[in-house]
Amino acid sequence: MTRVGVWLIGARGSVATTAVLGALAVRSGAAGRTGCVTERPEFAGARLPGIGDLVFGGHDVSETGLRESAERLAGAGVLPAHLPPALADGLDRTERGLRRGLDDVSGGVRRGDVDRLEADLREFSEREALERVVVVDLSSTEPRPGAYAEHTDADALEAALDTGTARIPASSAYAYAALRAGCAFVEFTPNTGPRLPALARLADRSGVPWAGSDGKTGETLVKSALAPMFAARALHVRSWSSVNLLGGGDGATLADPANAESKLASKARGLEHMLGHGPDGPLHIDYVPDLGDAKVAWDHVSFEGFLGARMSLQFTWSGYDSALAAPLVLDLARLAAHAHRQGRSGPLPELAFFFKDPVGTREHGLAEQWRALTSWCAAPAEEAE
Ligand SMILES: NC(=O)c1ccc[n+]([C@@H]2O[C@H](COP(=O)([O-])OP(=O)(O)OC[C@H]3O[C@@H](n4cnc5c(N)ncnc54)[C@H](O)[C@@H]3O)[C@@H](O)[C@H]2O)c1
């Protein structure tokens, strides 16, 4: 049996907990596979690792255990109430494999920090006898890096780590440790992670693939289906206004304008590419604690047709972010492991389908992204290996 490790950064958060519990539920037959893209027939020939063959570990800085986190999500209606107690043993086993993350990087990241993260990954791989490990960043959204991007080459970054002066965000320290440990990396948040120029080059050199960034699960997903329609029908979108209301841990983090900045930038990027111009209209993210783990997005699109006729489209999206994101985490782990097995390194543009701000491509339209993903997975095995 091929066992693939999935190391989650932010392992006790809502998305991570839902992904771990979901995989345990699928493996035991307690739940179905609705929402898992890679369970569709288009992926049957790719011989992806099975959901039941995924083994979880991870880093977090929170003291709230996985079981408690799962019970909270069940209480909020995101998870079926019977699942956390039924799968308590599996949750506890995963909990025992979690390690302390890297919380305060304000004074600079030291080599010892990265060495510790790397050692945790290597120990996980050996302890669980894994074929390979995919690291997925599911940690809180970080403030947008300003001074961070100064390390443009890998040697300068190495030197800064030696003197404890590496000005990199925690997500990049995790990505660096993953590259050093030979693990594929998935940046599911808007965090800088492996996008730091020094790391992007290192990924090419070290033969490790990576994908990102910022999972496309709700309002941006709908936008990426609708915007190409307006463009293809030669309808002129005059303004596109978006209001996002969310509670939960992610909402609390994004209530800080410094953290919201990276999410807003990542959400805004696609529309201009898909429409060929940047329409007017505000893009808001507001924290409403009462909503808990639910999220509501309301969009108003004003567009112009033949002879200047003015029309509009409105939609409301209500969803549980974690339930939408968790199956994609399982998909991405399987697909990144597949790419690694194929010997791919550097960015994986074929995985753009899953992201708001995809690396390695400027394609944001959902249908085109789906074609790129499925043709890659349909490639004959001998071509792929
Ligand atoms: N849910 C979605 O649909 C969706 C979509 C795209 C992106 N995301 C992103 O995924 C991430 C997780 O979302 P969530 O709802 O699970 O948030 P959450 O607040 O519930 O979980 C975040 C977890 O990260 C941990 N953490 C914070 N700093 C850390 C560090 N330095 N090292 C290790 N762990 C750290 C926290 O303790 C917490 O357990 C967020 O960045 C969010 O923006 C979510």
XYZ file of C-alpha atoms in Angstrom, residues 204-383:
180
model
C 13.013 24.558 -9.251
C 16.470 23.489 -8.144
C 15.352 21.013 -5.511
C 12.974 19.167 -7.833
C 9.895 19.837 -5.713
C 6.533 20.928 -7.177
C 4.308 23.521 -5.535
C 0.860 24.959 -6.125
C -1.075 27.981 -4.932
C -2.424 30.222 -3.882
C -5.575 30.957 -1.892
C -8.226 28.269 -2.344
C -11.130 29.264 -4.598
C -14.170 28.045 -2.701
C -17.018 30.555 -2.748
C -17.675 33.951 -4.235
C -14.503 33.963 -6.359
C -15.416 30.515 -7.685
C -18.775 31.839 -8.902
C -17.054 34.919 -10.369
C -14.646 32.735 -12.327
C -17.591 30.897 -13.910
C -19.649 34.031 -14.670
C -17.032 36.562 -15.815
C -15.949 34.494 -18.871
C -19.640 34.299 -19.854
C -19.967 38.100 -19.975
C -16.714 38.322 -21.934
C -17.699 35.595 -24.435
C -21.122 37.205 -25.061
C -19.414 40.585 -25.651
C -21.429 42.133 -22.811
C -19.643 45.041 -21.154
C -19.406 44.725 -17.367
C -19.526 48.278 -16.006
C -19.224 47.529 -12.308
C -18.930 44.433 -10.112
C -19.532 45.054 -6.396
C -18.907 42.370 -3.797
C -19.773 42.181 -0.128
C -18.452 39.239 1.900
C -19.689 38.628 5.453
C -17.918 35.984 7.476
C -17.482 34.814 11.064
C -15.191 32.038 12.382
C -11.422 32.158 12.937
C -10.767 33.293 9.373
C -13.276 36.144 9.784
C -11.641 37.219 13.058
C -8.198 37.245 11.414
C -9.484 39.211 8.427
C -11.109 41.803 10.729
C -7.584 43.242 10.991
C -7.115 45.438 7.890
C -3.426 44.419 7.641
C -4.445 40.754 7.243
C -7.442 41.526 5.006
C -5.183 43.328 2.539
C -3.614 40.124 1.181
C -7.032 38.416 0.866
C -8.553 41.425 -0.923
C -5.624 41.590 -3.346
C -5.913 37.891 -4.101
C -9.725 38.071 -4.624
C -9.500 41.119 -6.890
C -6.836 39.819 -9.254
C -8.890 37.551 -11.535
C -11.697 39.822 -12.696
C -9.502 42.121 -14.738
C -7.866 39.155 -16.509
C -11.189 37.513 -17.321
C -13.010 40.642 -18.516
C -10.095 42.350 -20.224
C -10.631 45.456 -18.097
C -11.019 46.272 -14.409
C -14.664 47.194 -13.728
C -15.646 49.706 -11.016
C -17.121 48.511 -7.769
C -16.043 47.958 -4.168
C -14.865 44.644 -2.716
C -15.588 44.283 1.008
C -14.812 41.647 3.595
C -16.565 42.210 6.927
C -16.394 40.169 10.128
C -19.773 39.229 11.615
C -19.061 36.951 14.631
C -22.725 35.870 14.750
C -22.306 34.021 11.429
C -19.853 31.552 12.999
C -18.431 29.342 10.280
C -20.985 30.392 7.676
C -20.151 32.890 4.972
C -22.461 35.044 2.891
C -21.399 36.843 -0.266
C -23.613 39.229 -2.207
C -22.545 40.416 -5.623
C -24.095 43.047 -7.855
C -22.999 43.123 -11.492
C -24.050 45.999 -13.713
C -23.568 45.374 -17.436
C -24.313 46.948 -20.777
C -25.705 45.225 -23.876
C -26.560 46.092 -27.507
C -27.341 49.771 -28.126
C -26.297 50.658 -24.565
C -29.099 48.770 -22.766
C -28.295 48.709 -19.007
C -28.935 45.446 -17.151
C -27.828 43.779 -13.930
C -27.221 40.423 -12.300
C -27.191 39.760 -8.559
C -26.304 36.612 -6.690
C -26.115 35.562 -3.062
C -23.823 32.748 -2.004
C -24.274 31.186 1.438
C -21.924 28.428 2.442
C -19.777 26.795 5.066
C -16.276 27.722 4.043
C -14.659 24.747 5.752
C -17.000 22.231 4.112
C -16.196 23.770 0.729
C -12.445 23.983 1.327
C -11.717 20.645 3.051
C -12.379 18.312 0.086
C -10.185 20.571 -2.073
C -7.367 20.106 0.444
C -7.681 16.331 -0.069
C -7.789 16.842 -3.873
C -4.712 19.054 -3.806
C -2.762 16.639 -1.624
C -3.508 13.793 -4.062
C -2.693 15.887 -7.131
C 0.511 17.398 -5.712
C 1.687 13.895 -4.754
C 0.887 12.789 -8.319
C 2.936 15.670 -9.779
C 5.836 14.889 -7.442
C 5.715 11.241 -8.481
C 5.923 12.392 -12.114
C 9.136 14.283 -11.333
C 7.571 17.723 -11.734
C 9.230 20.694 -10.031
C 8.359 24.363 -9.581
C 4.850 25.846 -9.989
C 1.948 23.642 -11.145
C -0.273 25.796 -13.413
C -2.558 22.779 -14.033
C -3.889 23.225 -10.495
C -5.084 26.820 -11.175
C -8.667 25.459 -11.051
C -8.407 25.390 -7.248
C -7.012 28.883 -6.638
C -7.977 32.543 -6.602
C -4.444 33.633 -7.436
C -2.908 30.775 -9.422
C 0.854 30.453 -9.942
C 2.407 29.813 -13.315
C -0.549 30.987 -15.430
C -2.707 34.048 -16.026
C -5.788 31.899 -16.728
C -8.582 32.604 -14.202
C -11.628 31.290 -16.142
C -13.052 28.164 -14.494
C -13.854 26.230 -17.684
C -10.358 26.726 -19.150
C -8.789 25.790 -15.828
C -10.893 22.623 -15.717
C -9.701 21.675 -19.217
C -6.050 22.181 -18.224
C -6.474 20.081 -15.075
C -8.329 17.196 -16.668
C -6.071 16.993 -19.738
C -3.028 16.781 -17.470
C -4.639 13.982 -15.453
C -5.775 12.180 -18.603
C -2.210 12.092 -20.007
C -1.144 8.486 -20.609
C 0.878 7.067 -17.732
C 4.045 6.463 -19.847
C 4.013 10.140 -20.866
